[in-house]
Amino acid sequence: MTVTLVGASLPASHEFTVAELVAWGSERLRGCEGANPVTDARTLMEWVCGVDSFVQVPAVIGAHAAERYRSAVARRRHHEPLQHIVGRMWFRFLTLESRPGVFITRPETEMVAQYAIDEAAAIATAIASGEAPARTFAPSAPPGLEVGLCPQGPIVVDLCTGSGAIALALATEVPTSCVYAVELMDEAHALAQANIERIAPGRVHLVKGDATTALPECDGQVDVVVSNPPYVPLADVTQPEALADPPEALYGGGEDGMVIPRGIIHRAAHLLRPSTVDTPGGLLVMEHAEKQSAQLREVALAAGFHDIRTAEDLAGAERMLLARAPFAAPSNPPLAVTTMASATHALEENT
């Protein structure tokens, strides 16, 4: 039986085939900017049925569930993010909780995580084979990172962790790593804590703080600093769904959006294990906008980094900065505006 789902509530006596409903949902979502019609229609049906996979969806559902599905499709057509409707989002091999007010993970960030994972995994292999010494923290290390309370593998710091996606990918894909995540915003910090407790309890050490000044006690000891910081220039957001993300997670400060990314580079220069003549230092991996690549390479060079390059995402866009730690602690003074707090204040004054 074919049923039109536009309009009033449906009779309670009716039953509806899932195949018909998903076909209808796909058609309704066709042409909706940012939507993948078939995938979104199926995911919304999974949510309505309370299952994790489409193979678990029953062949027939009742009118109440069909009405809930109709409402969900309508919300998606009005550009409400799929992740906010279903309360979950996907990153590499992980299913994360998603909440309004926290940045939604993007596919391009999975490649940022990949570079960090590759570096951490290579160090873990070297440590396991005896080619590199086990990592230990100095006595002044923050709580949870003292010797004996974390694996003696690579030390990784995720700055601007948001939902905890990158940190959790590292913790689960490089199990011997000691992962530290920093987040300033209250809602994002709470969500990261929830995701960590559900996916990898005790494996990621989460700290609430400013990513551009965090962890001075870890200076010179970190193998990988990875970050997907706010970097969008104020005038650059055009997609309706991007506006669902909090401004603090999008805009990087200043007309070029690079106040916070510059601060991340400066902070990473201190956090990372320094390079020596015989041993490469720690690695910075940072996401950025395509048009920022050349300028951020210059910033990294001025901060003392070497082996600086830009890597592409899966679409071929210049999406991330990779740079080796300086040979010595940079002597440059701090940037004029480097903190997340000051950039956030400036953003509020301009919006």
PDB file of N, CA and C in Angstrom, residues 283-340:
ATOM      1  N   LEU A 283      55.733  15.915  16.089  1.00  0.00           N
ATOM      2  CA  LEU A 283      55.046  16.351  14.875  1.00  0.00           C
ATOM      3  C   LEU A 283      53.781  17.137  15.224  1.00  0.00           C
ATOM      4  N   LEU A 284      53.600  18.252  14.541  1.00  0.00           N
ATOM      5  CA  LEU A 284      52.352  19.013  14.606  1.00  0.00           C
ATOM      6  C   LEU A 284      51.501  18.677  13.390  1.00  0.00           C
ATOM      7  N   VAL A 285      50.235  18.343  13.645  1.00  0.00           N
ATOM      8  CA  VAL A 285      49.256  18.128  12.577  1.00  0.00           C
ATOM      9  C   VAL A 285      48.070  19.031  12.891  1.00  0.00           C
ATOM     10  N   MET A 286      47.779  19.986  12.018  1.00  0.00           N
ATOM     11  CA  MET A 286      46.715  20.944  12.298  1.00  0.00           C
ATOM     12  C   MET A 286      45.859  21.194  11.066  1.00  0.00           C
ATOM     13  N   GLU A 287      44.566  21.074  11.224  1.00  0.00           N
ATOM     14  CA  GLU A 287      43.636  21.360  10.130  1.00  0.00           C
ATOM     15  C   GLU A 287      43.518  22.871   9.934  1.00  0.00           C
ATOM     16  N   HIS A 288      43.229  23.254   8.672  1.00  0.00           N
ATOM     17  CA  HIS A 288      43.037  24.670   8.374  1.00  0.00           C
ATOM     18  C   HIS A 288      42.206  24.809   7.107  1.00  0.00           C
ATOM     19  N   ALA A 289      41.825  26.021   6.781  1.00  0.00           N
ATOM     20  CA  ALA A 289      41.109  26.284   5.542  1.00  0.00           C
ATOM     21  C   ALA A 289      42.074  26.216   4.365  1.00  0.00           C
ATOM     22  N   GLU A 290      41.537  25.878   3.202  1.00  0.00           N
ATOM     23  CA  GLU A 290      42.383  25.679   2.031  1.00  0.00           C
ATOM     24  C   GLU A 290      43.217  26.918   1.713  1.00  0.00           C
ATOM     25  N   LYS A 291      42.639  28.098   1.850  1.00  0.00           N
ATOM     26  CA  LYS A 291      43.349  29.318   1.461  1.00  0.00           C
ATOM     27  C   LYS A 291      44.350  29.797   2.517  1.00  0.00           C
ATOM     28  N   GLN A 292      44.447  29.087   3.636  1.00  0.00           N
ATOM     29  CA  GLN A 292      45.364  29.494   4.696  1.00  0.00           C
ATOM     30  C   GLN A 292      46.697  28.753   4.656  1.00  0.00           C
ATOM     31  N   SER A 293      46.863  27.815   3.724  1.00  0.00           N
ATOM     32  CA  SER A 293      48.012  26.914   3.767  1.00  0.00           C
ATOM     33  C   SER A 293      49.349  27.659   3.701  1.00  0.00           C
ATOM     34  N   ALA A 294      49.506  28.557   2.755  1.00  0.00           N
ATOM     35  CA  ALA A 294      50.794  29.236   2.587  1.00  0.00           C
ATOM     36  C   ALA A 294      51.123  30.108   3.799  1.00  0.00           C
ATOM     37  N   GLN A 295      50.133  30.835   4.299  1.00  0.00           N
ATOM     38  CA  GLN A 295      50.383  31.713   5.440  1.00  0.00           C
ATOM     39  C   GLN A 295      50.754  30.924   6.686  1.00  0.00           C
ATOM     40  N   LEU A 296      50.097  29.776   6.901  1.00  0.00           N
ATOM     41  CA  LEU A 296      50.388  29.002   8.102  1.00  0.00           C
ATOM     42  C   LEU A 296      51.740  28.291   8.006  1.00  0.00           C
ATOM     43  N   ARG A 297      52.168  27.960   6.804  1.00  0.00           N
ATOM     44  CA  ARG A 297      53.533  27.437   6.660  1.00  0.00           C
ATOM     45  C   ARG A 297      54.548  28.505   7.070  1.00  0.00           C
ATOM     46  N   GLU A 298      54.270  29.747   6.712  1.00  0.00           N
ATOM     47  CA  GLU A 298      55.169  30.840   7.096  1.00  0.00           C
ATOM     48  C   GLU A 298      55.184  31.039   8.612  1.00  0.00           C
ATOM     49  N   VAL A 299      53.999  30.919   9.228  1.00  0.00           N
ATOM     50  CA  VAL A 299      53.928  31.047  10.688  1.00  0.00           C
ATOM     51  C   VAL A 299      54.745  29.947  11.355  1.00  0.00           C
ATOM     52  N   ALA A 300      54.609  28.715  10.858  1.00  0.00           N
ATOM     53  CA  ALA A 300      55.352  27.590  11.431  1.00  0.00           C
ATOM     54  C   ALA A 300      56.859  27.784  11.259  1.00  0.00           C
ATOM     55  N   LEU A 301      57.269  28.266  10.096  1.00  0.00           N
ATOM     56  CA  LEU A 301      58.691  28.510   9.861  1.00  0.00           C
ATOM     57  C   LEU A 301      59.229  29.568  10.820  1.00  0.00           C
ATOM     58  N   ALA A 302      58.466  30.626  11.019  1.00  0.00           N
ATOM     59  CA  ALA A 302      58.888  31.695  11.931  1.00  0.00           C
ATOM     60  C   ALA A 302      58.970  31.206  13.372  1.00  0.00           C
ATOM     61  N   ALA A 303      58.159  30.180  13.715  1.00  0.00           N
ATOM     62  CA  ALA A 303      58.173  29.628  15.074  1.00  0.00           C
ATOM     63  C   ALA A 303      59.279  28.602  15.266  1.00  0.00           C
ATOM     64  N   GLY A 304      60.057  28.341  14.225  1.00  0.00           N
ATOM     65  CA  GLY A 304      61.191  27.441  14.347  1.00  0.00           C
ATOM     66  C   GLY A 304      60.967  26.035  13.841  1.00  0.00           C
ATOM     67  N   PHE A 305      59.769  25.721  13.355  1.00  0.00           N
ATOM     68  CA  PHE A 305      59.501  24.378  12.833  1.00  0.00           C
ATOM     69  C   PHE A 305      60.316  24.128  11.568  1.00  0.00           C
ATOM     70  N   HIS A 306      60.502  22.865  11.243  1.00  0.00           N
ATOM     71  CA  HIS A 306      61.156  22.489   9.992  1.00  0.00           C
ATOM     72  C   HIS A 306      60.406  21.308   9.380  1.00  0.00           C
ATOM     73  N   ASP A 307      60.847  20.857   8.196  1.00  0.00           N
ATOM     74  CA  ASP A 307      60.118  19.820   7.446  1.00  0.00           C
ATOM     75  C   ASP A 307      58.635  20.182   7.373  1.00  0.00           C
ATOM     76  N   ILE A 308      58.366  21.391   6.972  1.00  0.00           N
ATOM     77  CA  ILE A 308      57.001  21.927   6.950  1.00  0.00           C
ATOM     78  C   ILE A 308      56.362  21.633   5.597  1.00  0.00           C
ATOM     79  N   ARG A 309      55.148  21.115   5.639  1.00  0.00           N
ATOM     80  CA  ARG A 309      54.435  20.872   4.388  1.00  0.00           C
ATOM     81  C   ARG A 309      52.938  20.942   4.604  1.00  0.00           C
ATOM     82  N   THR A 310      52.228  21.011   3.510  1.00  0.00           N
ATOM     83  CA  THR A 310      50.768  21.011   3.534  1.00  0.00           C
ATOM     84  C   THR A 310      50.280  19.696   2.954  1.00  0.00           C
ATOM     85  N   ALA A 311      49.331  19.054   3.632  1.00  0.00           N
ATOM     86  CA  ALA A 311      48.755  17.801   3.150  1.00  0.00           C
ATOM     87  C   ALA A 311      47.321  18.041   2.697  1.00  0.00           C
ATOM     88  N   GLU A 312      46.876  17.178   1.789  1.00  0.00           N
ATOM     89  CA  GLU A 312      45.542  17.311   1.221  1.00  0.00           C
ATOM     90  C   GLU A 312      44.553  16.367   1.906  1.00  0.00           C
ATOM     91  N   ASP A 313      43.278  16.740   1.838  1.00  0.00           N
ATOM     92  CA  ASP A 313      42.238  15.839   2.320  1.00  0.00           C
ATOM     93  C   ASP A 313      41.820  14.910   1.178  1.00  0.00           C
ATOM     94  N   LEU A 314      40.799  14.090   1.412  1.00  0.00           N
ATOM     95  CA  LEU A 314      40.389  13.102   0.422  1.00  0.00           C
ATOM     96  C   LEU A 314      39.846  13.741  -0.859  1.00  0.00           C
ATOM     97  N   ALA A 315      39.423  14.997  -0.756  1.00  0.00           N
ATOM     98  CA  ALA A 315      38.910  15.699  -1.934  1.00  0.00           C
ATOM     99  C   ALA A 315      40.007  16.434  -2.693  1.00  0.00           C
ATOM    100  N   GLY A 316      41.233  16.338  -2.208  1.00  0.00           N
ATOM    101  CA  GLY A 316      42.341  17.000  -2.872  1.00  0.00           C
ATOM    102  C   GLY A 316      42.552  18.439  -2.458  1.00  0.00           C
ATOM    103  N   ALA A 317      41.833  18.897  -1.438  1.00  0.00           N
ATOM    104  CA  ALA A 317      41.995  20.280  -0.960  1.00  0.00           C
ATOM    105  C   ALA A 317      43.144  20.357   0.039  1.00  0.00           C
ATOM    106  N   GLU A 318      43.900  21.446  -0.002  1.00  0.00           N
ATOM    107  CA  GLU A 318      44.979  21.664   0.961  1.00  0.00           C
ATOM    108  C   GLU A 318      44.348  21.931   2.319  1.00  0.00           C
ATOM    109  N   ARG A 319      44.445  20.962   3.217  1.00  0.00           N
ATOM    110  CA  ARG A 319      43.595  20.972   4.406  1.00  0.00           C
ATOM    111  C   ARG A 319      44.352  20.951   5.725  1.00  0.00           C
ATOM    112  N   MET A 320      45.654  20.584   5.726  1.00  0.00           N
ATOM    113  CA  MET A 320      46.317  20.476   7.025  1.00  0.00           C
ATOM    114  C   MET A 320      47.803  20.809   6.936  1.00  0.00           C
ATOM    115  N   LEU A 321      48.305  21.339   8.026  1.00  0.00           N
ATOM    116  CA  LEU A 321      49.715  21.667   8.191  1.00  0.00           C
ATOM    117  C   LEU A 321      50.400  20.523   8.926  1.00  0.00           C
ATOM    118  N   LEU A 322      51.554  20.093   8.399  1.00  0.00           N
ATOM    119  CA  LEU A 322      52.409  19.139   9.088  1.00  0.00           C
ATOM    120  C   LEU A 322      53.773  19.786   9.263  1.00  0.00           C
ATOM    121  N   ALA A 323      54.310  19.731  10.483  1.00  0.00           N
ATOM    122  CA  ALA A 323      55.585  20.399  10.744  1.00  0.00           C
ATOM    123  C   ALA A 323      56.300  19.719  11.898  1.00  0.00           C
ATOM    124  N   ARG A 324      57.629  19.596  11.763  1.00  0.00           N
ATOM    125  CA  ARG A 324      58.467  19.012  12.808  1.00  0.00           C
ATOM    126  C   ARG A 324      58.873  20.076  13.827  1.00  0.00           C
ATOM    127  N   ALA A 325      58.991  19.634  15.061  1.00  0.00           N
ATOM    128  CA  ALA A 325      59.300  20.543  16.163  1.00  0.00           C
ATOM    129  C   ALA A 325      60.630  21.246  15.957  1.00  0.00           C
ATOM    130  N   PRO A 326      60.745  22.442  16.479  1.00  0.00           N
ATOM    131  CA  PRO A 326      62.011  23.186  16.386  1.00  0.00           C
ATOM    132  C   PRO A 326      63.155  22.430  17.056  1.00  0.00           C
ATOM    133  N   PHE A 327      64.375  22.777  16.663  1.00  0.00           N
ATOM    134  CA  PHE A 327      65.555  22.180  17.269  1.00  0.00           C
ATOM    135  C   PHE A 327      65.780  22.693  18.680  1.00  0.00           C
ATOM    136  N   ALA A 328      65.263  23.862  18.977  1.00  0.00           N
ATOM    137  CA  ALA A 328      65.388  24.418  20.320  1.00  0.00           C
ATOM    138  C   ALA A 328      64.109  25.184  20.613  1.00  0.00           C
ATOM    139  N   ALA A 329      63.852  25.425  21.885  1.00  0.00           N
ATOM    140  CA  ALA A 329      62.653  26.163  22.256  1.00  0.00           C
ATOM    141  C   ALA A 329      62.673  27.516  21.575  1.00  0.00           C
ATOM    142  N   PRO A 330      61.562  27.909  20.938  1.00  0.00           N
ATOM    143  CA  PRO A 330      61.554  29.192  20.225  1.00  0.00           C
ATOM    144  C   PRO A 330      61.763  30.344  21.188  1.00  0.00           C
ATOM    145  N   SER A 331      62.550  31.332  20.719  1.00  0.00           N
ATOM    146  CA  SER A 331      62.822  32.507  21.544  1.00  0.00           C
ATOM    147  C   SER A 331      61.906  33.660  21.197  1.00  0.00           C
ATOM    148  N   ASN A 332      61.025  33.433  20.200  1.00  0.00           N
ATOM    149  CA  ASN A 332      60.126  34.520  19.804  1.00  0.00           C
ATOM    150  C   ASN A 332      59.147  34.842  20.922  1.00  0.00           C
ATOM    151  N   PRO A 333      58.787  36.101  21.106  1.00  0.00           N
ATOM    152  CA  PRO A 333      57.786  36.446  22.117  1.00  0.00           C
ATOM    153  C   PRO A 333      56.421  35.934  21.690  1.00  0.00           C
ATOM    154  N   PRO A 334      55.499  35.783  22.647  1.00  0.00           N
ATOM    155  CA  PRO A 334      54.152  35.332  22.293  1.00  0.00           C
ATOM    156  C   PRO A 334      53.507  36.265  21.284  1.00  0.00           C
ATOM    157  N   LEU A 335      52.609  35.729  20.492  1.00  0.00           N
ATOM    158  CA  LEU A 335      51.892  36.540  19.517  1.00  0.00           C
ATOM    159  C   LEU A 335      51.013  37.564  20.229  1.00  0.00           C
ATOM    160  N   ALA A 336      50.672  38.618  19.510  1.00  0.00           N
ATOM    161  CA  ALA A 336      49.910  39.706  20.122  1.00  0.00           C
ATOM    162  C   ALA A 336      48.578  39.209  20.682  1.00  0.00           C
ATOM    163  N   VAL A 337      47.891  38.349  19.949  1.00  0.00           N
ATOM    164  CA  VAL A 337      46.642  37.762  20.431  1.00  0.00           C
ATOM    165  C   VAL A 337      46.742  36.273  20.198  1.00  0.00           C
ATOM    166  N   THR A 338      46.880  35.499  21.283  1.00  0.00           N
ATOM    167  CA  THR A 338      47.096  34.074  21.102  1.00  0.00           C
ATOM    168  C   THR A 338      46.097  33.209  21.845  1.00  0.00           C
ATOM    169  N   THR A 339      45.361  33.769  22.770  1.00  0.00           N
ATOM    170  CA  THR A 339      44.530  32.909  23.598  1.00  0.00           C
ATOM    171  C   THR A 339      43.152  32.709  23.011  1.00  0.00           C
ATOM    172  N   MET A 340      42.569  31.542  23.327  1.00  0.00           N
ATOM    173  CA  MET A 340      41.205  31.255  22.910  1.00  0.00           C
ATOM    174  C   MET A 340      40.251  32.276  23.516  1.00  0.00           C
TER     175      MET A 340
END
